[in-house]
Amino acid sequence: EVLALLVLTSPLLWGLALQLHSAVTGSYVPGTHSIALVTCLNEQIARDIARAIMDKRLAAYVNILPKSSALYFWKGELEESTEILLLVKTRTSKIGELSNYIRSIHPFEIPDIVSLPIDQGNPLFLRWIGENVPRD
């Protein structure tokens, strides 16, 4: 009972237990990987950021989606612009490092970076992400 309680309350041990379960059963552990959404001013900036992310091996895959319209408040004023969206597929454990790196190279004063855990997906694709993004 004490060992089970320790595993359940320790994030590190819990993570190791989930990895072991996944390895033994071949099942995907929801939340192991994430998609980060990053907005960029134009396509060149989006490509530069995507390339930099890939060069650092912070992601396995980056989609660059075409222009979209955006409405947002900036310094008390309603703004409207067009942006390019990056969909960055990576390990959830890399989101903090990925976010810090993007903030260091992004031209926006406050870059729009959010992430969502992947609950389910093609097991072969999810395994591929894990194979292409080094563990911490």
PDB file of C-alpha atoms in Angstrom:
ATOM      1  CA  GLU A   1       0.000   0.000   0.000  1.00  0.00           C
ATOM      2  CA  VAL A   2       2.795   2.424   0.873  1.00  0.00           C
ATOM      3  CA  LEU A   3       4.542   1.727  -2.454  1.00  0.00           C
ATOM      4  CA  ALA A   4       1.312   2.290  -4.394  1.00  0.00           C
ATOM      5  CA  LEU A   5       0.709   5.553  -2.516  1.00  0.00           C
ATOM      6  CA  LEU A   6       4.270   6.674  -3.195  1.00  0.00           C
ATOM      7  CA  VAL A   7       3.948   5.935  -6.931  1.00  0.00           C
ATOM      8  CA  LEU A   8       0.616   7.753  -7.141  1.00  0.00           C
ATOM      9  CA  THR A   9       1.854  10.871  -5.334  1.00  0.00           C
ATOM     10  CA  SER A  10       5.291  11.245  -6.910  1.00  0.00           C
ATOM     11  CA  PRO A  11       5.163  12.778 -10.413  1.00  0.00           C
ATOM     12  CA  LEU A  12       8.487  11.202 -11.365  1.00  0.00           C
ATOM     13  CA  LEU A  13       7.474   7.728 -10.191  1.00  0.00           C
ATOM     14  CA  TRP A  14       4.029   8.136 -11.744  1.00  0.00           C
ATOM     15  CA  GLY A  15       5.646   9.023 -15.079  1.00  0.00           C
ATOM     16  CA  LEU A  16       7.935   5.999 -14.878  1.00  0.00           C
ATOM     17  CA  ALA A  17       4.984   3.755 -14.007  1.00  0.00           C
ATOM     18  CA  LEU A  18       3.047   5.042 -17.037  1.00  0.00           C
ATOM     19  CA  GLN A  19       6.059   4.491 -19.322  1.00  0.00           C
ATOM     20  CA  LEU A  20       6.470   0.948 -18.001  1.00  0.00           C
ATOM     21  CA  HIS A  21       2.754   0.245 -18.473  1.00  0.00           C
ATOM     22  CA  SER A  22       2.931   1.596 -22.029  1.00  0.00           C
ATOM     23  CA  ALA A  23       6.029  -0.460 -22.847  1.00  0.00           C
ATOM     24  CA  VAL A  24       4.531  -3.679 -21.449  1.00  0.00           C
ATOM     25  CA  THR A  25       1.052  -3.298 -22.947  1.00  0.00           C
ATOM     26  CA  GLY A  26       1.929  -1.392 -26.121  1.00  0.00           C
ATOM     27  CA  SER A  27      -0.818   1.105 -25.298  1.00  0.00           C
ATOM     28  CA  TYR A  28      -0.623   4.877 -25.612  1.00  0.00           C
ATOM     29  CA  VAL A  29      -0.669   6.892 -22.422  1.00  0.00           C
ATOM     30  CA  PRO A  30      -2.931   9.925 -23.024  1.00  0.00           C
ATOM     31  CA  GLY A  31      -1.091  13.218 -22.637  1.00  0.00           C
ATOM     32  CA  THR A  32       2.359  11.815 -23.434  1.00  0.00           C
ATOM     33  CA  HIS A  33       2.499  14.052 -26.487  1.00  0.00           C
ATOM     34  CA  SER A  34       1.100  17.510 -27.151  1.00  0.00           C
ATOM     35  CA  ILE A  35       0.335  19.924 -29.949  1.00  0.00           C
ATOM     36  CA  ALA A  36       1.556  23.470 -29.418  1.00  0.00           C
ATOM     37  CA  LEU A  37      -0.174  26.240 -31.359  1.00  0.00           C
ATOM     38  CA  VAL A  38       1.992  29.250 -32.187  1.00  0.00           C
ATOM     39  CA  THR A  39       0.892  32.305 -34.159  1.00  0.00           C
ATOM     40  CA  CYS A  40       3.285  34.217 -36.391  1.00  0.00           C
ATOM     41  CA  LEU A  41       3.083  37.541 -38.230  1.00  0.00           C
ATOM     42  CA  ASN A  42       3.893  36.156 -41.683  1.00  0.00           C
ATOM     43  CA  GLU A  43       4.990  33.033 -43.528  1.00  0.00           C
ATOM     44  CA  GLN A  44       8.711  33.824 -43.439  1.00  0.00           C
ATOM     45  CA  ILE A  45       8.711  34.248 -39.661  1.00  0.00           C
ATOM     46  CA  ALA A  46       6.648  31.046 -39.344  1.00  0.00           C
ATOM     47  CA  ARG A  47       9.139  29.116 -41.495  1.00  0.00           C
ATOM     48  CA  ASP A  48      12.110  30.518 -39.567  1.00  0.00           C
ATOM     49  CA  ILE A  49      10.593  29.564 -36.219  1.00  0.00           C
ATOM     50  CA  ALA A  50       9.538  26.127 -37.483  1.00  0.00           C
ATOM     51  CA  ARG A  51      13.047  25.453 -38.822  1.00  0.00           C
ATOM     52  CA  ALA A  52      14.637  26.611 -35.553  1.00  0.00           C
ATOM     53  CA  ILE A  53      12.327  24.312 -33.551  1.00  0.00           C
ATOM     54  CA  MET A  54      13.215  21.372 -35.775  1.00  0.00           C
ATOM     55  CA  ASP A  55      16.952  22.148 -35.676  1.00  0.00           C
ATOM     56  CA  LYS A  56      16.792  22.017 -31.840  1.00  0.00           C
ATOM     57  CA  ARG A  57      14.839  18.708 -32.044  1.00  0.00           C
ATOM     58  CA  LEU A  58      12.084  20.200 -29.923  1.00  0.00           C
ATOM     59  CA  ALA A  59       9.418  18.733 -32.220  1.00  0.00           C
ATOM     60  CA  ALA A  60       8.920  15.841 -34.587  1.00  0.00           C
ATOM     61  CA  TYR A  61       6.561  17.662 -36.939  1.00  0.00           C
ATOM     62  CA  VAL A  62       5.442  21.234 -37.602  1.00  0.00           C
ATOM     63  CA  ASN A  63       2.525  22.226 -39.812  1.00  0.00           C
ATOM     64  CA  ILE A  64       2.492  25.765 -41.199  1.00  0.00           C
ATOM     65  CA  LEU A  65      -1.120  26.731 -41.821  1.00  0.00           C
ATOM     66  CA  PRO A  66      -2.053  29.562 -44.183  1.00  0.00           C
ATOM     67  CA  LYS A  67      -3.284  33.001 -43.220  1.00  0.00           C
ATOM     68  CA  SER A  68      -6.142  33.324 -40.797  1.00  0.00           C
ATOM     69  CA  SER A  69      -7.894  36.399 -39.474  1.00  0.00           C
ATOM     70  CA  ALA A  70      -7.416  37.327 -35.840  1.00  0.00           C
ATOM     71  CA  LEU A  71      -9.214  39.734 -33.516  1.00  0.00           C
ATOM     72  CA  TYR A  72      -7.642  40.554 -30.166  1.00  0.00           C
ATOM     73  CA  PHE A  73      -7.183  43.296 -27.608  1.00  0.00           C
ATOM     74  CA  TRP A  74      -3.742  44.896 -27.483  1.00  0.00           C
ATOM     75  CA  LYS A  75      -2.980  47.744 -25.102  1.00  0.00           C
ATOM     76  CA  GLY A  76      -6.673  48.425 -24.612  1.00  0.00           C
ATOM     77  CA  GLU A  77      -7.528  48.588 -28.311  1.00  0.00           C
ATOM     78  CA  LEU A  78      -9.323  46.052 -30.492  1.00  0.00           C
ATOM     79  CA  GLU A  79      -6.922  44.923 -33.210  1.00  0.00           C
ATOM     80  CA  GLU A  80      -7.456  42.888 -36.358  1.00  0.00           C
ATOM     81  CA  SER A  81      -4.701  41.155 -38.298  1.00  0.00           C
ATOM     82  CA  THR A  82      -3.781  38.133 -40.346  1.00  0.00           C
ATOM     83  CA  GLU A  83      -1.507  35.487 -38.896  1.00  0.00           C
ATOM     84  CA  ILE A  84       0.116  32.185 -39.785  1.00  0.00           C
ATOM     85  CA  LEU A  85      -0.454  29.274 -37.392  1.00  0.00           C
ATOM     86  CA  LEU A  86       2.134  26.651 -36.479  1.00  0.00           C
ATOM     87  CA  LEU A  87       0.950  23.268 -35.186  1.00  0.00           C
ATOM     88  CA  VAL A  88       3.922  21.787 -33.362  1.00  0.00           C
ATOM     89  CA  LYS A  89       3.810  18.056 -32.461  1.00  0.00           C
ATOM     90  CA  THR A  90       6.119  17.116 -29.608  1.00  0.00           C
ATOM     91  CA  ARG A  91       6.492  15.337 -26.288  1.00  0.00           C
ATOM     92  CA  THR A  92       4.501  16.941 -23.488  1.00  0.00           C
ATOM     93  CA  SER A  93       7.691  16.944 -21.416  1.00  0.00           C
ATOM     94  CA  LYS A  94       9.243  19.322 -23.983  1.00  0.00           C
ATOM     95  CA  ILE A  95       6.493  21.972 -23.886  1.00  0.00           C
ATOM     96  CA  GLY A  96       8.243  24.167 -21.293  1.00  0.00           C
ATOM     97  CA  GLU A  97      11.548  24.130 -23.171  1.00  0.00           C
ATOM     98  CA  LEU A  98       9.752  24.644 -26.492  1.00  0.00           C
ATOM     99  CA  SER A  99       7.790  27.615 -25.143  1.00  0.00           C
ATOM    100  CA  ASN A 100      10.901  29.222 -23.629  1.00  0.00           C
ATOM    101  CA  TYR A 101      12.824  28.798 -26.886  1.00  0.00           C
ATOM    102  CA  ILE A 102      10.029  30.225 -29.034  1.00  0.00           C
ATOM    103  CA  ARG A 103       9.718  33.243 -26.719  1.00  0.00           C
ATOM    104  CA  SER A 104      13.465  33.854 -27.100  1.00  0.00           C
ATOM    105  CA  ILE A 105      13.302  33.991 -30.922  1.00  0.00           C
ATOM    106  CA  HIS A 106       9.756  35.230 -31.636  1.00  0.00           C
ATOM    107  CA  PRO A 107       9.394  38.877 -32.721  1.00  0.00           C
ATOM    108  CA  PHE A 108       6.093  39.398 -30.854  1.00  0.00           C
ATOM    109  CA  GLU A 109       6.352  41.090 -27.463  1.00  0.00           C
ATOM    110  CA  ILE A 110       3.997  38.425 -26.082  1.00  0.00           C
ATOM    111  CA  PRO A 111       3.964  35.421 -28.444  1.00  0.00           C
ATOM    112  CA  ASP A 112       0.750  33.395 -28.603  1.00  0.00           C
ATOM    113  CA  ILE A 113       1.891  29.912 -27.541  1.00  0.00           C
ATOM    114  CA  VAL A 114      -0.595  27.407 -26.135  1.00  0.00           C
ATOM    115  CA  SER A 115      -0.493  23.635 -25.970  1.00  0.00           C
ATOM    116  CA  LEU A 116      -3.025  20.849 -25.830  1.00  0.00           C
ATOM    117  CA  PRO A 117      -2.280  17.290 -24.736  1.00  0.00           C
ATOM    118  CA  ILE A 118      -2.971  14.564 -27.280  1.00  0.00           C
ATOM    119  CA  ASP A 119      -5.532  12.207 -25.788  1.00  0.00           C
ATOM    120  CA  GLN A 120      -5.697   9.721 -28.660  1.00  0.00           C
ATOM    121  CA  GLY A 121      -4.426   9.271 -32.188  1.00  0.00           C
ATOM    122  CA  ASN A 122      -2.777   6.913 -34.633  1.00  0.00           C
ATOM    123  CA  PRO A 123      -0.520   4.786 -32.391  1.00  0.00           C
ATOM    124  CA  LEU A 124       2.133   4.513 -35.106  1.00  0.00           C
ATOM    125  CA  PHE A 125       2.255   8.302 -35.546  1.00  0.00           C
ATOM    126  CA  LEU A 126       2.379   8.896 -31.796  1.00  0.00           C
ATOM    127  CA  ARG A 127       5.210   6.385 -31.440  1.00  0.00           C
ATOM    128  CA  TRP A 128       6.994   8.159 -34.327  1.00  0.00           C
ATOM    129  CA  ILE A 129       6.778  11.489 -32.454  1.00  0.00           C
ATOM    130  CA  GLY A 130       8.409   9.848 -29.445  1.00  0.00           C
ATOM    131  CA  GLU A 131      11.159   8.368 -31.597  1.00  0.00           C
ATOM    132  CA  ASN A 132      11.978  11.752 -33.139  1.00  0.00           C
ATOM    133  CA  VAL A 133      11.952  13.987 -30.068  1.00  0.00           C
ATOM    134  CA  PRO A 134      14.642  13.043 -27.557  1.00  0.00           C
ATOM    135  CA  ARG A 135      13.579  12.437 -23.973  1.00  0.00           C
ATOM    136  CA  ASP A 136      14.586  14.949 -21.342  1.00  0.00           C
TER     137      ASP A 136
END
